[in-house]
Amino acid sequence: MEWFEKTKEGNSASYEADSPEKVLLLYSGGLDTSVLLKFIQEGYDAELFTLTVDLGQSINLEKIRAKALALGAKKAFVADAKKEFAEQHISKAVKANALYQGKYPLSTAIGRPLIAKLAVEIAKKEGIDTIAHGCTGKGNDQVRIEAGIISLAPKMKILAPVRDWNMARNKELEYAKAKGIPVAETKAKPYSTDENMWGKSSECGALEDTFTEPPENVFGFCTLPEKAPDKPEIVEIGFAEGIPVSLNGKELPLQELVMELNGIAGKHGVGIIDHMEDRVVGLKSREVYECPAATVIIEAHKDLEKMASTVHENQFKEIVDQKWAYLVYQGLWFDPLMDSLNAFIEAQNKKVCGAVKVKLYKGHALVVGRKSPFALYDKSLATYDIGHTFNQKASSGFIELWSLQSKMAMQLKKVK
Ligand code: ARG
């Protein structure tokens, strides 16, 4: 191959394709995957099919389909998976208060298993033997996509040319020019990004200097807090069994609610996350996310869940939630442990019903009110006013027993 040089080091995995016949390429329409579209047809002499999945990112499916066909794809599949993404993936993330390392709402991570699943379905239906993707060898997405495919279709072969042929951007641009592949942006793209309705991620370029504030041109979903409106705005989110079902009193399908809330919260600068992330492949990387709706919804969900659950449930749920986020980040969406965690999380969420008010103001999302028919809060117990129903006399006896062992241990220490 005159254009790219195959990576020499390392072992090949058993599922890697060396002579694919029919290839389904996960196609975004961007430079990397457009280069792959041609490269796979030429380099491997394979028939090429593409799949583009709409998870609520700003794309034009018809344009992408036309581009794929113009570049020689036998068939260009497009899937509007917004509803499935919201109902099967975002809803689980909400119920699990999913934040990897306490910060990242897993926007990219929860989308990959769905893309893998749809790819496997089409490949099986069309008699395709190989699925190709445009991930590099340094990121998490290769892990998520390949682990998903391997789990669902162990016989499927996988092709990862950007990783295995060391494709660099400048070479790709030259190749695109030589092969007549239209490239939308001629200027070097300053960041590597990924986007769906649960959030946008940006990495590389100026962001690699971890001590420098992200430049304003990173942001697409969120207004900078200092440029956000001076007037706060309160949104009310209604929940039924852990799932957001209404926004400011209006019932909406989850995907519509999320997209509408992205606009409202993003305008107030809510959902900007800048953190040091531990990747699956060992690298530490500085990631910048914009997840306005995810930030507001998770904050609201956590609050309502806490109101309806006992202290023991709340403590244990935190452990389960953390494990859920870890497994999903690591690409193990299809591991059976996920089913078990989901069953517990589902059961806990049965009582997460009610409404939460969140104030949005210059980058902050503050819960300022909540109510639930399952609240374990009782005003007549908690009130400091006269007429409360709490038995204060019981407290002294309780404290005597509660502190018994601590008291004994302290006395032993003093004797020595
Ligand atoms: N670091 C994030 C994650 O692992 C975002 C990855 C974004 N992917 C991309 N191709 N830019 O989920």
Coordinates of C-alpha atoms in Angstrom, one line a residue, residues 27-326:
Y27 CA -19.6 5.9 8.6
S28 CA -19.8 9.5 10.1
G29 CA -19.3 11.2 6.8
G30 CA -16.1 13.0 8.2
L31 CA -12.5 12.8 6.8
D32 CA -11.4 9.6 8.6
T33 CA -14.3 7.4 7.6
S34 CA -14.5 8.9 4.1
V35 CA -10.8 8.0 3.5
L36 CA -11.6 4.5 4.9
L37 CA -14.5 4.2 2.5
K38 CA -12.2 4.3 -0.5
F39 CA -9.2 2.7 1.2
I40 CA -11.1 -0.5 2.1
Q41 CA -12.5 -0.9 -1.4
E42 CA -9.1 -0.4 -3.0
G43 CA -6.7 -1.9 -0.4
Y44 CA -8.8 -5.0 0.4
D45 CA -10.7 -5.4 -2.8
A46 CA -13.9 -5.7 -0.7
E47 CA -17.5 -4.7 -1.3
L48 CA -18.3 -1.8 0.9
F49 CA -21.5 -1.0 2.8
T50 CA -21.9 1.9 5.2
L51 CA -23.9 2.5 8.4
T52 CA -24.6 6.0 9.8
V53 CA -26.4 6.2 13.1
D54 CA -28.3 9.3 14.3
L55 CA -28.1 9.6 18.1
G56 CA -29.2 13.2 18.1
Q57 CA -25.9 14.8 16.9
S58 CA -26.2 17.6 14.3
I59 CA -25.9 15.6 11.1
N60 CA -27.7 15.4 7.8
L61 CA -28.4 11.7 7.2
E62 CA -29.4 12.2 3.6
K63 CA -26.3 14.1 2.7
I64 CA -24.1 11.5 4.3
R65 CA -25.9 8.7 2.5
A66 CA -25.4 10.5 -0.8
K67 CA -21.7 11.0 -0.1
A68 CA -21.3 7.3 0.8
L69 CA -22.9 6.2 -2.4
A70 CA -20.9 8.7 -4.4
L71 CA -17.7 7.2 -2.9
G72 CA -18.6 3.7 -4.1
A73 CA -20.6 2.2 -1.2
K74 CA -22.9 -0.6 -2.5
K75 CA -25.6 0.4 0.0
A76 CA -25.6 3.2 2.5
F77 CA -27.6 2.4 5.6
V78 CA -28.8 5.2 7.9
A79 CA -30.5 4.7 11.2
D80 CA -32.5 7.2 13.2
A81 CA -31.8 5.7 16.6
K82 CA -32.7 8.7 18.7
K83 CA -35.7 7.1 20.4
E84 CA -33.9 3.8 21.1
F85 CA -30.9 5.7 22.4
A86 CA -33.0 7.7 24.8
E87 CA -35.2 4.8 26.0
Q88 CA -32.7 2.1 26.3
H89 CA -29.4 3.9 27.0
I90 CA -30.0 7.4 28.4
S91 CA -32.8 6.2 30.7
K92 CA -30.5 3.6 32.2
A93 CA -27.8 6.2 32.7
V94 CA -30.2 8.5 34.4
K95 CA -31.4 5.8 36.8
A96 CA -27.8 4.9 37.6
N97 CA -26.8 8.6 38.1
A98 CA -24.0 7.7 35.7
L99 CA -20.9 9.9 36.1
Y100 CA -17.6 8.3 35.3
Q101 CA -15.0 9.4 37.9
G102 CA -17.8 11.5 39.4
K103 CA -17.8 13.9 36.5
Y104 CA -18.4 12.5 33.0
P105 CA -22.0 11.6 32.1
L106 CA -20.7 8.9 29.6
S107 CA -22.3 10.6 26.6
T108 CA -20.0 8.9 24.1
A109 CA -19.7 5.7 26.1
I110 CA -23.4 4.9 26.2
G111 CA -23.8 5.4 22.4
R112 CA -21.2 2.9 21.3
P113 CA -22.9 -0.3 22.3
L114 CA -26.0 0.8 20.4
I115 CA -24.0 1.5 17.3
A116 CA -22.3 -1.9 17.6
K117 CA -25.7 -3.6 18.0
L118 CA -27.2 -1.9 15.0
A119 CA -24.1 -2.8 12.9
V120 CA -24.3 -6.4 13.9
E121 CA -28.0 -6.6 13.0
I122 CA -27.4 -5.1 9.5
A123 CA -24.3 -7.2 8.9
K124 CA -26.2 -10.4 9.8
K125 CA -29.1 -9.5 7.6
E126 CA -26.9 -8.6 4.6
G127 CA -24.5 -11.5 4.9
I128 CA -21.6 -9.2 5.7
D129 CA -18.5 -10.8 7.2
T130 CA -16.6 -7.8 8.5
I131 CA -17.3 -4.5 10.4
A132 CA -14.9 -1.6 10.0
H133 CA -14.5 1.5 12.2
G134 CA -12.4 4.6 12.2
C135 CA -11.2 4.6 15.8
T136 CA -7.5 5.1 16.6
G137 CA -5.6 2.8 18.9
K138 CA -5.4 5.3 21.7
G139 CA -9.0 5.8 22.7
N140 CA -11.8 4.0 24.4
D141 CA -14.2 3.9 21.5
Q142 CA -12.2 1.1 19.7
V143 CA -12.7 -1.0 22.9
R144 CA -16.4 -0.3 23.2
I145 CA -17.2 -0.9 19.6
E146 CA -15.1 -4.1 19.2
A147 CA -16.2 -5.5 22.6
G148 CA -19.8 -4.9 21.6
I149 CA -19.4 -6.6 18.3
I150 CA -17.5 -9.5 19.7
S151 CA -20.0 -10.0 22.5
L152 CA -23.0 -10.0 20.1
A153 CA -21.4 -11.8 17.1
P154 CA -18.3 -13.8 18.0
K155 CA -17.7 -14.8 14.4
M156 CA -17.8 -11.3 13.0
K157 CA -14.4 -10.0 11.7
I158 CA -13.3 -6.5 12.5
L159 CA -11.2 -4.0 10.6
A160 CA -9.6 -1.0 12.2
P161 CA -7.5 0.7 9.5
V162 CA -6.9 4.0 11.2
R163 CA -5.3 2.1 14.0
D164 CA -3.7 -0.7 12.0
W165 CA -2.4 1.4 9.2
N166 CA -1.1 4.3 11.3
M167 CA -3.3 6.8 9.4
A168 CA -2.3 10.4 10.2
R169 CA -4.4 13.4 9.4
N170 CA -2.0 15.0 6.9
K171 CA -1.6 11.8 5.0
E172 CA -5.4 11.3 5.0
L173 CA -5.8 14.8 3.6
E174 CA -3.4 14.1 0.8
Y175 CA -5.1 10.8 0.0
A176 CA -8.5 12.5 0.0
K177 CA -7.2 15.0 -2.5
A178 CA -5.7 12.4 -4.8
K179 CA -8.8 10.2 -4.7
G180 CA -11.3 13.1 -5.2
I181 CA -12.9 12.7 -1.7
P182 CA -14.7 15.9 -0.8
V183 CA -13.4 17.3 2.5
A184 CA -15.8 19.7 4.3
E185 CA -13.3 21.6 6.4
T186 CA -10.0 22.4 4.7
K187 CA -8.6 24.1 7.8
A188 CA -7.0 21.7 10.2
K189 CA -9.8 20.6 12.6
P190 CA -8.5 21.9 15.9
Y191 CA -10.1 19.2 18.2
S192 CA -11.2 15.6 18.1
T193 CA -14.9 15.7 18.9
D194 CA -17.8 13.3 19.4
E195 CA -21.4 14.3 19.8
N196 CA -24.9 13.0 20.5
M197 CA -27.9 14.3 22.5
W198 CA -26.4 13.3 25.8
G199 CA -23.3 15.5 25.2
K200 CA -20.3 16.6 23.2
S201 CA -16.7 15.7 23.9
S202 CA -13.6 17.5 22.8
E203 CA -10.0 16.5 23.1
C204 CA -6.6 17.2 21.4
G205 CA -5.2 20.4 20.1
A206 CA -5.0 23.3 22.5
L207 CA -6.7 21.1 25.1
E208 CA -3.6 18.9 25.5
D209 CA -2.0 21.7 27.6
T210 CA -3.8 20.7 30.9
F211 CA -3.0 24.0 32.6
T212 CA -4.6 26.2 30.0
E213 CA -8.3 27.1 30.1
P214 CA -10.2 25.6 27.1
P215 CA -10.4 28.3 24.3
E216 CA -13.9 29.5 23.6
N217 CA -13.9 27.9 20.1
V218 CA -14.2 24.5 21.8
F219 CA -17.8 25.1 22.8
G220 CA -20.7 24.3 20.6
F221 CA -23.5 23.3 23.1
C222 CA -22.8 25.7 25.9
T223 CA -22.5 29.4 26.3
L224 CA -19.5 30.4 28.5
P225 CA -20.9 31.1 32.0
E226 CA -19.6 34.7 32.0
K227 CA -21.6 35.3 28.8
A228 CA -24.8 33.6 30.0
P229 CA -27.9 35.5 30.8
D230 CA -27.9 37.6 34.0
K231 CA -31.4 36.4 34.9
P232 CA -31.6 32.9 36.4
E233 CA -34.2 30.4 35.0
I234 CA -35.9 27.6 36.9
V235 CA -36.8 24.4 35.1
E236 CA -39.1 21.8 36.5
I237 CA -38.5 18.2 35.6
G238 CA -41.1 15.6 36.3
F239 CA -40.0 12.0 36.9
A240 CA -41.9 8.7 36.6
E241 CA -40.0 5.6 38.0
G242 CA -36.7 7.3 37.5
I243 CA -37.3 8.6 34.0
P244 CA -37.7 12.2 33.1
V245 CA -41.2 12.5 31.6
S246 CA -42.0 16.2 31.6
L247 CA -40.3 19.6 31.3
N248 CA -42.0 22.6 32.9
G249 CA -45.2 20.7 33.1
K250 CA -45.2 19.6 29.4
E251 CA -45.0 15.8 28.9
L252 CA -42.4 14.9 26.3
P253 CA -40.8 11.7 24.9
L254 CA -37.4 11.4 26.6
Q255 CA -35.4 12.2 23.4
E256 CA -37.3 15.4 22.9
L257 CA -37.1 16.4 26.5
V258 CA -33.3 15.9 26.5
M259 CA -32.8 17.9 23.3
E260 CA -35.0 20.8 24.5
L261 CA -33.2 20.9 27.8
N262 CA -29.9 21.0 26.1
G263 CA -30.9 24.3 24.5
I264 CA -32.2 25.8 27.8
A265 CA -29.4 24.7 30.1
G266 CA -26.6 25.2 27.5
K267 CA -27.7 28.8 27.1
H268 CA -27.0 29.2 30.9
G269 CA -23.5 27.8 30.6
V270 CA -24.6 24.6 32.5
G271 CA -22.8 21.3 31.7
I272 CA -19.3 22.3 31.0
I273 CA -17.0 19.6 32.4
D274 CA -13.2 19.9 32.2
H275 CA -11.4 16.9 33.8
M276 CA -8.5 14.5 33.8
E277 CA -9.8 11.2 32.7
D278 CA -8.4 7.7 33.1
R279 CA -8.8 5.9 29.8
V280 CA -9.3 2.2 29.4
V281 CA -6.0 1.9 27.6
G282 CA -4.0 3.4 30.5
L283 CA -3.6 6.9 29.2
K284 CA -4.6 9.9 31.2
S285 CA -6.3 12.5 29.1
R286 CA -7.7 16.0 29.5
E287 CA -11.3 15.9 28.4
V288 CA -13.7 18.8 27.9
Y289 CA -17.4 17.9 27.7
E290 CA -20.6 19.9 27.2
C291 CA -23.5 18.0 28.7
P292 CA -26.2 20.5 29.6
A293 CA -29.2 18.2 29.8
A294 CA -27.3 15.3 31.3
T295 CA -25.9 17.5 34.1
V296 CA -29.3 18.9 35.0
I297 CA -31.2 15.6 34.8
I298 CA -28.7 13.6 36.9
E299 CA -28.5 16.3 39.6
A300 CA -32.4 16.3 39.7
H301 CA -32.6 12.5 39.7
K302 CA -30.1 12.1 42.5
D303 CA -32.0 14.5 44.7
L304 CA -35.4 12.9 44.1
E305 CA -34.0 9.4 44.5
K306 CA -32.5 10.4 47.9
M307 CA -35.8 11.8 49.0
A308 CA -37.7 8.5 48.3
S309 CA -35.0 6.0 49.5
T310 CA -33.8 4.9 53.0
V311 CA -30.3 5.9 54.1
H312 CA -29.2 2.2 53.5
E313 CA -30.6 2.2 50.0
N314 CA -28.9 5.5 49.3
Q315 CA -25.5 4.3 50.5
F316 CA -25.6 1.0 48.6
K317 CA -26.9 2.6 45.5
E318 CA -23.9 4.9 45.3
I319 CA -21.6 1.8 45.2
V320 CA -23.8 0.2 42.4
D321 CA -23.9 3.4 40.4
Q322 CA -20.2 3.8 40.5
K323 CA -19.7 0.2 39.2
W324 CA -22.3 0.8 36.5
A325 CA -20.4 3.9 35.2
Y326 CA -17.1 2.1 35.4

